[in-house]
C-alpha cells in the first residue's frame, strides 16, 4: 500500500529541512509492515510547529490541498503528521480514502492497554486541545493527565538526549504518583526520537509512539477494507466529484466593512 | 462600546451582497443597548455558507486577520458571525479583547432557562460540530437534541416564510415529543430572520436567538471589564506584541514530497 | 425595565440594616444599563445569612410572597439575592416574569470564558449545594473546584480589606495549582465588595461578580423577550391565576401524631 | 426502635384525615421488623400533596420543627413521608439521628437489582425533581426513565383500582419498550396502596415500594449504628446544642423595599 | 428466613479453618434480625483469598454449584462472601432467589449517607475491580477514592489490632484530606473484625460494614418479596428448569490445537 | 510472530468440530500480515457458545491454563476467541506477553472511525456485558446501541446466508434511524462469516470485523514492542515465576457448611 504522511508545516523551508523529512520517511519505512511504501508530504505554507490552536487552523487549508493531491497520486491512506490531529474531521470530509490522526489512533490504542492512560506533550498550552481530541475520539473517560515537558519542538529536535531525560522524568512521575498505567507521547517529534521504545523498556510500562500507532492503524484499515465513516464526515455539499477544493471558498476583491 | 460582528464569508461577493450586510448591521444596532456601535466585517475569501467542518477551517485564517484589524481600529469586542463558532479558540488566542461565539453564548444562556435545551439548525451534517461546541462550552449535559430543517442557508434567506414554517414545525415536535424545554436556533441566518422572537410567542417556550445572545454577552463582558481567560487561550509563543499574525506561518516556494 | 433584587434575609432587621440595602441598591443601579430601575426587596423573616441548606429552606416561603408582590408592583424581572439560588425552581414556578439566579447566571457565563472555572465562596459547608447548582445549571462538566475562605458573611461585610486579601490568596492558589482558568465569586456579599473587579485586574484572569452576571442576564432576557421555560417550571396545579400563594398550603390547628 | 414517619402535609386537616394517618401507621407497623414502633407525624401547615417544587419548599420549615420534636421524644430514626425527599439535606443538618429519604433509599435499592431502573410517579411536572434526587443520591447513571400516570395523589387515594391499572400499564410499557429492568414507584400514596407488591407479581420484575425501602433502610442503619454523615450535612453554625431551630431565622416587623 | 453466606474459598481447608467459618456464622446470626437463620457455605476449591481478578474467576464455577445446592436446600437468599462480588451477574442468572453482593449493597447504602464515599480495601491491585463494581452498581458518580492498607487478608485475620490501626489511619486521611464523607470497608475480613463499628465511633463519620449491609439488604428484599431482576440477569438459554449447571459446559477429552 | 487464537469452548468436542477450528485458522492466516503464524487453541471444557455471563465464567479457568501453555510454547501474543472478552483482565494478569480482546480492540478501532458506533450481536441477553466492556475499554461515550439479531451462534454457523440477511437488516436499521455511523459485529462467528466485509460494501459504512481488529492490534503491539500494562493487570501475589496457575486455588476434599 502507498501511505502518505502529511506534514502541516513546510518543514523543507524551516531549520529542520528536507533532511529531517528524509529521516522521518526512513523511520516510517522501517516501522511499516512489508509492502507499505511511505511518502512524507509537506505543505507550502504553515507554522514551523503547532504550539497553539490558531497555528493548527493556519495549517489546515494547505493540508487539504496536499491530501487531495496525494490521493490523486495513488495514496491508499494518509496519516496526519501532527499530534493535534489538525483538521482531522475536515480532511476526512474531503478525502476518499482513510485519513488517520495520531492522537486518535494513539489514544484509542492506549485505552485498550490498561485502565487509565496519560499524555506527555511539549507544552501545557495544548492541553485543552488534547482533552478535546480525547473526547472526540470517545476515550476521555480513560484519560488521566495531560502533562508537558515544556520543551519546544525545536529544542526536542536539537538535543535528543536532554529531551529524552525530561520525558523520562515526567513519565516516571505519572506512573509513580497517579493512576496512570499507560502513556502516550503527545508529539510527533517525540515519536521520531525513538523515545517511546526506550521509555517502555526503562519504565516497565507501555509508552505509545503515536507515529507508529497511526501507521499501523492505517495499515490495518487498508487490509480490512475500511475507512472512516462517510456518515460521520459528510462530503461538503458544494463539492462535486472531481472539483478542486478551491470551489468551496468564494474570493472577493478585498474585505468589506459596514457600520450601522 | 464598539462591537464588530465578524462574518466568516465574503458576503459582499455572494448573492446576498452588501445589502444583507447592511440589513444585519441595522438589526444588530436595533437590538443593541444604548451606547453600542456595531460594525459588520466580512473576510475577503471564504465559504458562502458553512455546511461542513472543512469550510469552517477555510474561513478561519482570514477571520484572524479581520479580527486583528478590527481591534486595531478600536473594536471593544468581537462576535463571531457563524453559529459554528469557527476558530473561536484560535481567535481568542490572538485577540486582546473579548471574542464571543454565538453557539457558546446561546447555549450557555439556554442552559439557565430550563432543564434541557435543544438546537434546531439547517443541516444534519453539522450535528457533530454542534455537539462538540456544547461539550467545549461545558453544557453538553443540558443538551437534548440537535435537529435540522434541511434547508440551505441560501434557501432560508430567499424564502423567509417557508423557512419559518419549517422551523416552527421542528421546534413544536421537539417540545411535544422530547424533554426539551428550551430551544436555540443553530444558525445566524435564522437569527436575522426574527424567527426566535416569533417562535417564542407562538410556542410558549423560550427560543433563543443566538445573534442577540452573543451581542448581549459581549455587552455584558464589556460592562463588567471581563474577557475570555488568557490562561485558557494562550498567546501563541511565536507572536510578539505588535506582530502581524502572518509571522505564525512559514512560506515555502512550494510543497515538498519525500518517498522512502 | 424594573428589576427587583430579592434578599432572602430581613437585612433591615439585622446588623447590616437598611443602610446596606441602600448601598446595594446604589451599586446595582450604577452597574445596570441605561433604563434599568432597581429595587432591593427584603423578606420579613429569614436567616441573617445562608450558611446551610436548612437556612435556605427557611427563606424560600417568604421569598415567594415578596416575588409575587414585586411582580404585582410591576417588576419586569427578579434576581435572587443569594448565591445559593435558594428556591430558584420553586420561585420560577410561581413567577410570571423572569427570575434569575446568580449562581446559575454566574457559572454559565464563566463556562463560556475558558475551559474550567472554579468557585470561591465563604464556607466549605455549602460546597455540596454549589456543586448541585452547577449540575442543575448544566455546567458541572466545566466546574473545577469549590473553595472557601472560611469567613462568615458578617466578617466579609465588617472588614472588606481582610476579606479581599483572603479571596485573592485563594484565587491565586487556584490559578497557580489547578486547571482553573476562570473564577466565580460564590457569595453576593463578595460581589458587593467590588472584589471581582479588583481581582480580575490583580490576577490577570476573569473573576466573575455574580451580582453583575445576574443583573445583565436579567436585562438581556428582558430585551430579548425571553423568560425561563414554563415547560421546565410548571405552574403548581393548585394555583389558579390571581390566587395568593397561601392557597398552596393547608393550615391545621396544630400538628398531629398517630402511633401504631 | 422508635421510627417517625414524617408527613410534609397536615393530613389530619385534609380530606384524607386522621383515618388515613392511622391506616398508614398500621401498614408501616405491619411491614416493620419485630421491635420497631412507628409513629406517623404530620405538620401543622403545608401542601395537601406535593405537586411542585414550591410546595416542597412550603413544607420544609414545619417539617424541621416536627423532626426536632420527634427526636426530643425519642425517635431513633425519621423517614421523610414524601417521595420528593423534601428538604432531606436540610433536615439531616438539624437532626441528631438518621433521617432517611424514600427516593434516596428506593432508588439506591433499585440500582442494585439490575442494570437500569425507572421511576413511575403521579405527575410529569416532578420529573426534574426526581432526576435531581437520583443525581444527589449518586445513582443517576442507573436511572432510565421517569414516567407519570398523571393522576393526582387524591385520585390515587380515591380509586385504588383505577390507579393500579394505570400504574400497571405504564410499568408494562417501560419493561417492554425500554432497557428498564427494575421499577421504583415514585409516590408514597402508591406505596401505601400495596401496588408495588401486586405489580412485582403481575409483571415478573421487581417493583420497589419506596415506603418499605425507606423503612428497612432506617431499620438497617439503626441496627448498624450508622447515620447520615455529619461531614456531608453540617450542623448550621448558628445552631448551638439545645437551641430551637427558630434561632436560625430573624424576624422583622415586616418586609422592606429600597429603590435606587 | 434462611440465609446462605457463600464463601468463594475452601476456608475449611485453609489456615483459618472451620473455626473461622463458625465465628463468622456466629457474628452473622448476632447481626441478623429476629427470624433469620444463617448458614456459611464454602466451596471445595478456590483461592485462599481474592487478591486478583484471575482468582475471582477461579472461584466462580464452584460458587455456582454451591448456590444451586443452597437454594435446593431452602435458602431464601444468598450473600456473596467476598467484597469483589465475584460472579454476581452470573450467579444471579442461575439463581431463583435473591443473590446479594456486599460491594453492591455496601456502596449503594453509603451513597445515600452523604455526597461522596470512599472504599478502603486490602490491596491496591483490586482498585480497578472495585471501580468497575461501583460502575455496575450505578454509583460510580458518588465514589471518591479506593485506598488500600496493603495488608493481606491473612495478615488482617492474624493481627486484628494492627489491622485496625492501619485502617483507622487510612480512613482518617481520607476524611481529612479529601471530599470523602462516608467510608465503605472493602473486604469481608475487615467486616468480621468489627472494624466498621469501632471506626464509626472513633472517626465520627459513617463507616459501612459490607457484611451487615449485604445481610440487611437480603433481609429487606425477602421481607419485601423482591429479588434481582430476571430481565437484567437472564436465565442461560441452555439451562432448562431442573438441570444441573454442569449442562452448561461441554467436556472434551483434552484441549486441541490447530496451526494454519 | 506466533499468534494464538484462544477459544473459550472445546470446539473440537462440539458439533462444529476440528474442521471449523481449521477453517478459522485458515482465515486468520489469510488475514494476517506476512510473517504471522496462527494457532487456534481450544480448551478441554467449557460452554459450546457464550450466551450468558455464567458461561463466560465457566470458560475462564481453562483458558488461563491454555494461555500459559501457549506462552510456554512460544506464543508472542494471544487473542481471546470470544467477543465477550471473557476473563481479559484475569488472563492479562497471568500472561507475560500481550493478550488482546476482540471487543476491546474492535470497539477502540470503531471509536476512531466516526462519532458513534453501535454493536450488533447474537442475543440481547449479552447487552449488559457488552456495555460493561465498552466502559472498561474507555469508549462507552462513543457507544450508541447494542442490538441483537437473536440467532444462536449455532444458527449463524449453520445458515450463513440467513444470518447475513438478518445482520444486514439490523445494521441498515441502525444507520437509518439512529446516530450510528460505524458498526462493530459483536460475535466472532459473525466475524468468521466474512459478514463485515460484505456489509461494509453493501451499506457504505464501516462494519468492523472484531476478529481482524484483534489480529491487527496483536500484530501492531508485537511490532511496537508493547503489551498491556503490568501496572493495570498486576501479577497475582501468590504466583511466583514458573508456578503453574494451579497454585492459586486451594483444593478441599469437598465443600463445607456451618449453620449458626
mmCIF file of N, CA and C in Angstrom, chain A residues 10 12-13 21-22 25 29 38-42 44-47 49 51-55 57-58 60 66 87 89-90 93 125 131-132 135-136 140 234 236 238 245 248-252 254-260, chain B residues 10 12-13 21 25 29 38-42 44-49 51-55 57-58 60 66 87 89-90 93 125 131-132 135-136 140 234 236 238 248-252 254-260:
data_model
loop_
_atom_site.group_PDB
_atom_site.id
_atom_site.type_symbol
_atom_site.label_atom_id
_atom_site.label_comp_id
_atom_site.label_asym_id
_atom_site.label_seq_id
_atom_site.Cartn_x
_atom_site.Cartn_y
_atom_site.Cartn_z
ATOM 1 N N UNK A 10 5.688 23.552 6.402
ATOM 2 C CA UNK A 10 6.639 23.482 5.278
ATOM 3 C C UNK A 10 8.027 23.178 5.837
ATOM 4 N N UNK A 12 10.492 21.649 4.849
ATOM 5 C CA UNK A 12 11.632 21.858 3.947
ATOM 6 C C UNK A 12 12.093 23.312 3.949
ATOM 7 N N UNK A 13 11.232 24.230 4.381
ATOM 8 C CA UNK A 13 11.612 25.642 4.410
ATOM 9 C C UNK A 13 12.003 26.087 5.809
ATOM 10 N N UNK A 21 12.876 15.521 6.855
ATOM 11 C CA UNK A 21 11.792 14.825 6.152
ATOM 12 C C UNK A 21 12.281 13.452 5.690
ATOM 13 N N UNK A 22 13.515 13.409 5.188
ATOM 14 C CA UNK A 22 14.072 12.126 4.722
ATOM 15 C C UNK A 22 14.258 11.170 5.892
ATOM 16 N N UNK A 25 10.878 9.829 6.827
ATOM 17 C CA UNK A 25 10.414 8.849 5.833
ATOM 18 C C UNK A 25 11.127 7.520 6.041
ATOM 19 N N UNK A 29 9.356 3.964 7.018
ATOM 20 C CA UNK A 29 9.523 2.789 6.162
ATOM 21 C C UNK A 29 10.044 1.606 6.977
ATOM 22 N N UNK A 38 6.112 4.561 1.889
ATOM 23 C CA UNK A 38 5.775 5.780 2.629
ATOM 24 C C UNK A 38 6.295 7.020 1.909
ATOM 25 N N UNK A 39 5.400 7.998 1.740
ATOM 26 C CA UNK A 39 5.799 9.306 1.237
ATOM 27 C C UNK A 39 5.533 10.350 2.310
ATOM 28 N N UNK A 40 6.518 11.190 2.586
ATOM 29 C CA UNK A 40 6.319 12.309 3.503
ATOM 30 C C UNK A 40 6.052 13.548 2.659
ATOM 31 N N UNK A 41 4.915 14.187 2.919
ATOM 32 C CA UNK A 41 4.496 15.318 2.085
ATOM 33 C C UNK A 41 4.323 16.559 2.957
ATOM 34 N N UNK A 42 4.943 17.668 2.518
ATOM 35 C CA UNK A 42 4.873 18.901 3.312
ATOM 36 C C UNK A 42 4.132 19.985 2.554
ATOM 37 N N UNK A 44 3.041 23.950 1.500
ATOM 38 C CA UNK A 44 3.888 25.059 1.054
ATOM 39 C C UNK A 44 3.850 26.245 2.012
ATOM 40 N N UNK A 45 2.982 26.185 3.007
ATOM 41 C CA UNK A 45 2.875 27.314 3.936
ATOM 42 C C UNK A 45 2.205 26.827 5.212
ATOM 43 N N UNK A 46 2.735 27.272 6.321
ATOM 44 C CA UNK A 46 2.130 26.846 7.588
ATOM 45 C C UNK A 46 3.073 27.116 8.737
ATOM 46 N N UNK A 47 2.670 26.787 9.954
ATOM 47 C CA UNK A 47 3.506 27.064 11.117
ATOM 48 C C UNK A 47 4.699 26.114 11.176
ATOM 49 N N UNK A 49 5.949 24.886 13.813
ATOM 50 C CA UNK A 49 5.489 23.843 14.734
ATOM 51 C C UNK A 49 4.155 24.307 15.283
ATOM 52 N N UNK A 51 1.964 25.140 18.123
ATOM 53 C CA UNK A 51 2.012 25.441 19.558
ATOM 54 C C UNK A 51 0.762 26.147 20.039
ATOM 55 N N UNK A 52 -0.243 26.243 19.189
ATOM 56 C CA UNK A 52 -1.478 26.922 19.573
ATOM 57 C C UNK A 52 -2.580 26.466 18.639
ATOM 58 N N UNK A 53 -3.822 26.737 19.043
ATOM 59 C CA UNK A 53 -4.951 26.379 18.192
ATOM 60 C C UNK A 53 -4.906 27.177 16.898
ATOM 61 N N UNK A 54 -4.527 28.454 16.990
ATOM 62 C CA UNK A 54 -4.556 29.263 15.776
ATOM 63 C C UNK A 54 -3.575 28.735 14.739
ATOM 64 N N UNK A 55 -2.425 28.260 15.185
ATOM 65 C CA UNK A 55 -1.462 27.693 14.235
ATOM 66 C C UNK A 55 -2.009 26.433 13.569
ATOM 67 N N UNK A 57 -5.110 26.003 12.850
ATOM 68 C CA UNK A 57 -6.047 26.474 11.822
ATOM 69 C C UNK A 57 -5.309 26.985 10.589
ATOM 70 N N UNK A 58 -4.149 27.618 10.812
ATOM 71 C CA UNK A 58 -3.392 28.134 9.673
ATOM 72 C C UNK A 58 -2.953 27.014 8.736
ATOM 73 N N UNK A 60 -4.440 24.031 8.082
ATOM 74 C CA UNK A 60 -5.405 23.075 7.523
ATOM 75 C C UNK A 60 -5.756 23.291 6.047
ATOM 76 N N UNK A 66 -2.884 19.297 -0.144
ATOM 77 C CA UNK A 66 -1.878 18.221 -0.246
ATOM 78 C C UNK A 66 -2.548 16.851 -0.164
ATOM 79 N N UNK A 87 -7.416 19.475 11.893
ATOM 80 C CA UNK A 87 -8.361 19.400 10.786
ATOM 81 C C UNK A 87 -8.844 18.011 10.450
ATOM 82 N N UNK A 89 -11.367 16.140 11.158
ATOM 83 C CA UNK A 89 -12.746 15.990 10.685
ATOM 84 C C UNK A 89 -12.928 16.605 9.298
ATOM 85 N N UNK A 90 -12.333 17.765 9.070
ATOM 86 C CA UNK A 90 -12.453 18.412 7.766
ATOM 87 C C UNK A 90 -11.732 17.634 6.674
ATOM 88 N N UNK A 93 -13.681 14.740 5.545
ATOM 89 C CA UNK A 93 -14.805 15.101 4.677
ATOM 90 C C UNK A 93 -14.412 15.129 3.216
ATOM 91 N N UNK A 125 0.195 24.528 26.873
ATOM 92 C CA UNK A 125 -0.836 25.332 26.218
ATOM 93 C C UNK A 125 -1.721 24.484 25.306
ATOM 94 N N UNK A 131 -7.334 17.314 25.369
ATOM 95 C CA UNK A 131 -8.533 16.803 26.057
ATOM 96 C C UNK A 131 -9.714 16.751 25.076
ATOM 97 N N UNK A 132 -9.820 17.767 24.229
ATOM 98 C CA UNK A 132 -10.902 17.752 23.249
ATOM 99 C C UNK A 132 -10.732 16.583 22.291
ATOM 100 N N UNK A 135 -11.922 13.521 23.895
ATOM 101 C CA UNK A 135 -13.393 13.491 23.888
ATOM 102 C C UNK A 135 -13.915 13.108 22.510
ATOM 103 N N UNK A 136 -13.328 13.714 21.476
ATOM 104 C CA UNK A 136 -13.813 13.425 20.121
ATOM 105 C C UNK A 136 -13.554 11.966 19.742
ATOM 106 N N UNK A 140 -12.228 9.932 26.439
ATOM 107 C CA UNK A 140 -11.923 10.859 27.534
ATOM 108 C C UNK A 140 -12.043 10.173 28.896
ATOM 109 N N UNK A 234 -19.335 13.991 6.390
ATOM 110 C CA UNK A 234 -20.095 14.152 5.149
ATOM 111 C C UNK A 234 -19.280 14.917 4.110
ATOM 112 N N UNK A 236 -18.739 17.752 1.696
ATOM 113 C CA UNK A 236 -19.336 19.094 1.611
ATOM 114 C C UNK A 236 -20.270 19.177 0.408
ATOM 115 N N UNK A 238 -21.227 21.478 -1.432
ATOM 116 C CA UNK A 238 -20.764 22.310 -2.556
ATOM 117 C C UNK A 238 -19.691 21.602 -3.392
ATOM 118 N N UNK A 245 -10.846 21.582 -4.259
ATOM 119 C CA UNK A 245 -11.474 22.117 -3.048
ATOM 120 C C UNK A 245 -11.527 23.644 -3.073
ATOM 121 N N UNK A 248 -14.820 25.508 -2.771
ATOM 122 C CA UNK A 248 -15.547 25.708 -1.504
ATOM 123 C C UNK A 248 -15.485 27.150 -1.017
ATOM 124 N N UNK A 249 -14.491 27.902 -1.480
ATOM 125 C CA UNK A 249 -14.315 29.268 -0.963
ATOM 126 C C UNK A 249 -14.586 30.319 -2.032
ATOM 127 N N UNK A 250 -15.373 31.302 -1.680
ATOM 128 C CA UNK A 250 -15.560 32.472 -2.530
ATOM 129 C C UNK A 250 -14.360 33.402 -2.379
ATOM 130 N N UNK A 251 -14.029 34.059 -3.446
ATOM 131 C CA UNK A 251 -12.980 35.073 -3.395
ATOM 132 C C UNK A 251 -13.598 36.433 -3.661
ATOM 133 N N UNK A 252 -13.276 37.407 -2.832
ATOM 134 C CA UNK A 252 -13.707 38.782 -3.093
ATOM 135 C C UNK A 252 -12.461 39.614 -3.408
ATOM 136 N N UNK A 254 -11.551 42.127 -1.864
ATOM 137 C CA UNK A 254 -10.967 42.517 -0.576
ATOM 138 C C UNK A 254 -12.041 42.362 0.480
ATOM 139 N N UNK A 255 -11.692 42.637 1.713
ATOM 140 C CA UNK A 255 -12.695 42.531 2.775
ATOM 141 C C UNK A 255 -13.691 43.695 2.678
ATOM 142 N N UNK A 256 -14.701 43.683 3.516
ATOM 143 C CA UNK A 256 -15.744 44.722 3.474
ATOM 144 C C UNK A 256 -16.199 44.999 4.904
ATOM 145 N N UNK A 257 -16.451 46.261 5.188
ATOM 146 C CA UNK A 257 -16.992 46.640 6.490
ATOM 147 C C UNK A 257 -18.209 47.534 6.339
ATOM 148 N N UNK A 258 -19.227 47.270 7.140
ATOM 149 C CA UNK A 258 -20.432 48.095 7.147
ATOM 150 C C UNK A 258 -20.727 48.467 8.593
ATOM 151 N N UNK A 259 -20.915 49.750 8.854
ATOM 152 C CA UNK A 259 -21.230 50.161 10.229
ATOM 153 C C UNK A 259 -22.636 50.749 10.279
ATOM 154 N N UNK A 260 -23.417 50.249 11.241
ATOM 155 C CA UNK A 260 -24.807 50.727 11.371
ATOM 156 C C UNK A 260 -24.846 52.023 12.173
ATOM 157 N N UNK B 10 -17.181 36.030 2.588
ATOM 158 C CA UNK B 10 -17.145 37.305 1.862
ATOM 159 C C UNK B 10 -18.555 37.586 1.347
ATOM 160 N N UNK B 12 -20.226 40.105 0.816
ATOM 161 C CA UNK B 12 -20.358 41.146 -0.207
ATOM 162 C C UNK B 12 -20.091 40.609 -1.604
ATOM 163 N N UNK B 13 -19.400 39.484 -1.704
ATOM 164 C CA UNK B 13 -19.109 38.911 -3.019
ATOM 165 C C UNK B 13 -20.059 37.764 -3.355
ATOM 166 N N UNK B 21 -25.492 42.601 4.402
ATOM 167 C CA UNK B 21 -24.602 43.052 5.479
ATOM 168 C C UNK B 21 -25.194 44.292 6.143
ATOM 169 N N UNK B 25 -26.391 44.661 10.013
ATOM 170 C CA UNK B 25 -25.852 45.718 10.874
ATOM 171 C C UNK B 25 -26.988 46.525 11.485
ATOM 172 N N UNK B 29 -27.812 46.846 15.476
ATOM 173 C CA UNK B 29 -27.873 48.161 16.124
ATOM 174 C C UNK B 29 -29.200 48.342 16.849
ATOM 175 N N UNK B 38 -22.217 49.170 16.109
ATOM 176 C CA UNK B 38 -21.954 47.860 15.518
ATOM 177 C C UNK B 38 -21.375 47.987 14.120
ATOM 178 N N UNK B 39 -20.274 47.261 13.887
ATOM 179 C CA UNK B 39 -19.714 47.159 12.540
ATOM 180 C C UNK B 39 -19.782 45.699 12.095
ATOM 181 N N UNK B 40 -20.283 45.475 10.895
ATOM 182 C CA UNK B 40 -20.265 44.128 10.318
ATOM 183 C C UNK B 40 -19.078 44.053 9.382
ATOM 184 N N UNK B 41 -18.209 43.070 9.636
ATOM 185 C CA UNK B 41 -16.959 42.973 8.880
ATOM 186 C C UNK B 41 -16.884 41.621 8.184
ATOM 187 N N UNK B 42 -16.595 41.649 6.886
ATOM 188 C CA UNK B 42 -16.546 40.398 6.124
ATOM 189 C C UNK B 42 -15.148 40.137 5.599
ATOM 190 N N UNK B 44 -12.169 38.519 3.046
ATOM 191 C CA UNK B 44 -12.025 38.656 1.592
ATOM 192 C C UNK B 44 -12.123 37.311 0.877
ATOM 193 N N UNK B 45 -12.166 36.220 1.632
ATOM 194 C CA UNK B 45 -12.218 34.906 0.986
ATOM 195 C C UNK B 45 -12.737 33.903 2.001
ATOM 196 N N UNK B 46 -13.611 33.019 1.554
ATOM 197 C CA UNK B 46 -14.157 32.015 2.474
ATOM 198 C C UNK B 46 -15.397 31.387 1.885
ATOM 199 N N UNK B 47 -15.998 30.458 2.602
ATOM 200 C CA UNK B 47 -17.174 29.753 2.089
ATOM 201 C C UNK B 47 -18.406 30.670 2.072
ATOM 202 N N UNK B 48 -19.277 30.478 1.104
ATOM 203 C CA UNK B 48 -20.506 31.266 1.042
ATOM 204 C C UNK B 48 -21.369 30.986 2.268
ATOM 205 N N UNK B 49 -21.362 29.761 2.709
ATOM 206 C CA UNK B 49 -22.037 29.381 3.955
ATOM 207 C C UNK B 49 -21.281 28.204 4.510
ATOM 208 N N UNK B 51 -21.200 24.706 5.736
ATOM 209 C CA UNK B 51 -22.009 23.482 5.723
ATOM 210 C C UNK B 51 -21.173 22.253 6.045
ATOM 211 N N UNK B 52 -19.919 22.456 6.427
ATOM 212 C CA UNK B 52 -19.044 21.318 6.730
ATOM 213 C C UNK B 52 -17.905 21.822 7.591
ATOM 214 N N UNK B 53 -17.213 20.895 8.224
ATOM 215 C CA UNK B 53 -16.067 21.277 9.042
ATOM 216 C C UNK B 53 -14.973 21.889 8.178
ATOM 217 N N UNK B 54 -14.775 21.320 6.983
ATOM 218 C CA UNK B 54 -13.682 21.840 6.165
ATOM 219 C C UNK B 54 -13.920 23.300 5.779
ATOM 220 N N UNK B 55 -15.173 23.655 5.514
ATOM 221 C CA UNK B 55 -15.462 25.054 5.188
ATOM 222 C C UNK B 55 -15.203 25.969 6.384
ATOM 223 N N UNK B 57 -12.832 25.509 8.497
ATOM 224 C CA UNK B 57 -11.375 25.682 8.527
ATOM 225 C C UNK B 57 -10.907 26.680 7.465
ATOM 226 N N UNK B 58 -11.591 26.647 6.307
ATOM 227 C CA UNK B 58 -11.185 27.571 5.243
ATOM 228 C C UNK B 58 -11.356 29.026 5.668
ATOM 229 N N UNK B 60 -11.126 30.424 8.749
ATOM 230 C CA UNK B 60 -10.503 30.935 9.975
ATOM 231 C C UNK B 60 -9.271 31.816 9.761
ATOM 232 N N UNK B 66 -8.995 39.714 9.969
ATOM 233 C CA UNK B 66 -10.042 40.739 10.166
ATOM 234 C C UNK B 66 -10.196 41.093 11.649
ATOM 235 N N UNK B 87 -13.286 28.568 14.770
ATOM 236 C CA UNK B 87 -11.994 29.075 15.209
ATOM 237 C C UNK B 87 -12.017 29.834 16.518
ATOM 238 N N UNK B 89 -11.492 29.218 19.615
ATOM 239 C CA UNK B 89 -10.324 29.097 20.497
ATOM 240 C C UNK B 89 -9.103 29.788 19.892
ATOM 241 N N UNK B 90 -8.896 29.609 18.612
ATOM 242 C CA UNK B 90 -7.752 30.240 17.958
ATOM 243 C C UNK B 90 -7.879 31.751 17.912
ATOM 244 N N UNK B 93 -7.017 33.278 21.125
ATOM 245 C CA UNK B 93 -5.573 33.321 21.399
ATOM 246 C C UNK B 93 -4.934 34.589 20.871
ATOM 247 N N UNK B 125 -25.669 17.617 8.845
ATOM 248 C CA UNK B 125 -24.240 17.303 8.751
ATOM 249 C C UNK B 125 -23.421 18.066 9.784
ATOM 250 N N UNK B 131 -22.518 19.347 18.745
ATOM 251 C CA UNK B 131 -22.330 18.605 19.995
ATOM 252 C C UNK B 131 -20.959 18.895 20.595
ATOM 253 N N UNK B 132 -19.956 19.006 19.721
ATOM 254 C CA UNK B 132 -18.621 19.333 20.231
ATOM 255 C C UNK B 132 -18.612 20.720 20.857
ATOM 256 N N UNK B 135 -20.024 20.550 24.240
ATOM 257 C CA UNK B 135 -19.044 19.965 25.154
ATOM 258 C C UNK B 135 -17.993 21.005 25.527
ATOM 259 N N UNK B 136 -17.500 21.743 24.533
ATOM 260 C CA UNK B 136 -16.461 22.738 24.807
ATOM 261 C C UNK B 136 -16.983 23.857 25.705
ATOM 262 N N UNK B 140 -22.843 20.268 27.639
ATOM 263 C CA UNK B 140 -23.349 19.093 26.929
ATOM 264 C C UNK B 140 -24.389 18.348 27.768
ATOM 265 N N UNK B 234 -4.011 30.705 25.346
ATOM 266 C CA UNK B 234 -2.671 31.284 25.461
ATOM 267 C C UNK B 234 -2.283 32.020 24.188
ATOM 268 N N UNK B 236 -0.015 32.696 21.248
ATOM 269 C CA UNK B 236 0.979 31.849 20.572
ATOM 270 C C UNK B 236 2.393 32.354 20.868
ATOM 271 N N UNK B 238 5.096 32.255 19.359
ATOM 272 C CA UNK B 238 5.802 32.895 18.240
ATOM 273 C C UNK B 238 5.322 34.316 17.975
ATOM 274 N N UNK B 248 3.188 33.850 12.084
ATOM 275 C CA UNK B 248 2.974 32.492 12.596
ATOM 276 C C UNK B 248 3.206 31.431 11.530
ATOM 277 N N UNK B 249 3.137 31.808 10.264
ATOM 278 C CA UNK B 249 3.247 30.798 9.202
ATOM 279 C C UNK B 249 4.500 30.993 8.363
ATOM 280 N N UNK B 250 5.214 29.890 8.166
ATOM 281 C CA UNK B 250 6.332 29.888 7.220
ATOM 282 C C UNK B 250 5.795 29.806 5.794
ATOM 283 N N UNK B 251 6.495 30.403 4.892
ATOM 284 C CA UNK B 251 6.165 30.293 3.470
ATOM 285 C C UNK B 251 7.297 29.563 2.755
ATOM 286 N N UNK B 252 6.952 28.572 1.961
ATOM 287 C CA UNK B 252 7.953 27.900 1.129
ATOM 288 C C UNK B 252 7.640 28.223 -0.321
ATOM 289 N N UNK B 254 7.089 26.136 -2.526
ATOM 290 C CA UNK B 254 6.058 25.197 -2.959
ATOM 291 C C UNK B 254 6.069 24.033 -2.002
ATOM 292 N N UNK B 255 5.190 23.097 -2.185
ATOM 293 C CA UNK B 255 5.176 21.930 -1.305
ATOM 294 C C UNK B 255 6.380 21.026 -1.595
ATOM 295 N N UNK B 256 6.535 19.971 -0.811
ATOM 296 C CA UNK B 256 7.686 19.062 -0.977
ATOM 297 C C UNK B 256 7.239 17.648 -0.641
ATOM 298 N N UNK B 257 7.740 16.686 -1.407
ATOM 299 C CA UNK B 257 7.467 15.287 -1.109
ATOM 300 C C UNK B 257 8.739 14.480 -1.072
ATOM 301 N N UNK B 258 8.833 13.580 -0.104
ATOM 302 C CA UNK B 258 9.989 12.689 0.003
ATOM 303 C C UNK B 258 9.459 11.270 0.156
ATOM 304 N N UNK B 259 9.913 10.346 -0.661
ATOM 305 C CA UNK B 259 9.460 8.964 -0.532
ATOM 306 C C UNK B 259 10.619 8.068 -0.102
ATOM 307 N N UNK B 260 10.364 7.264 0.930
ATOM 308 C CA UNK B 260 11.425 6.372 1.447
ATOM 309 C C UNK B 260 11.475 5.091 0.618
#
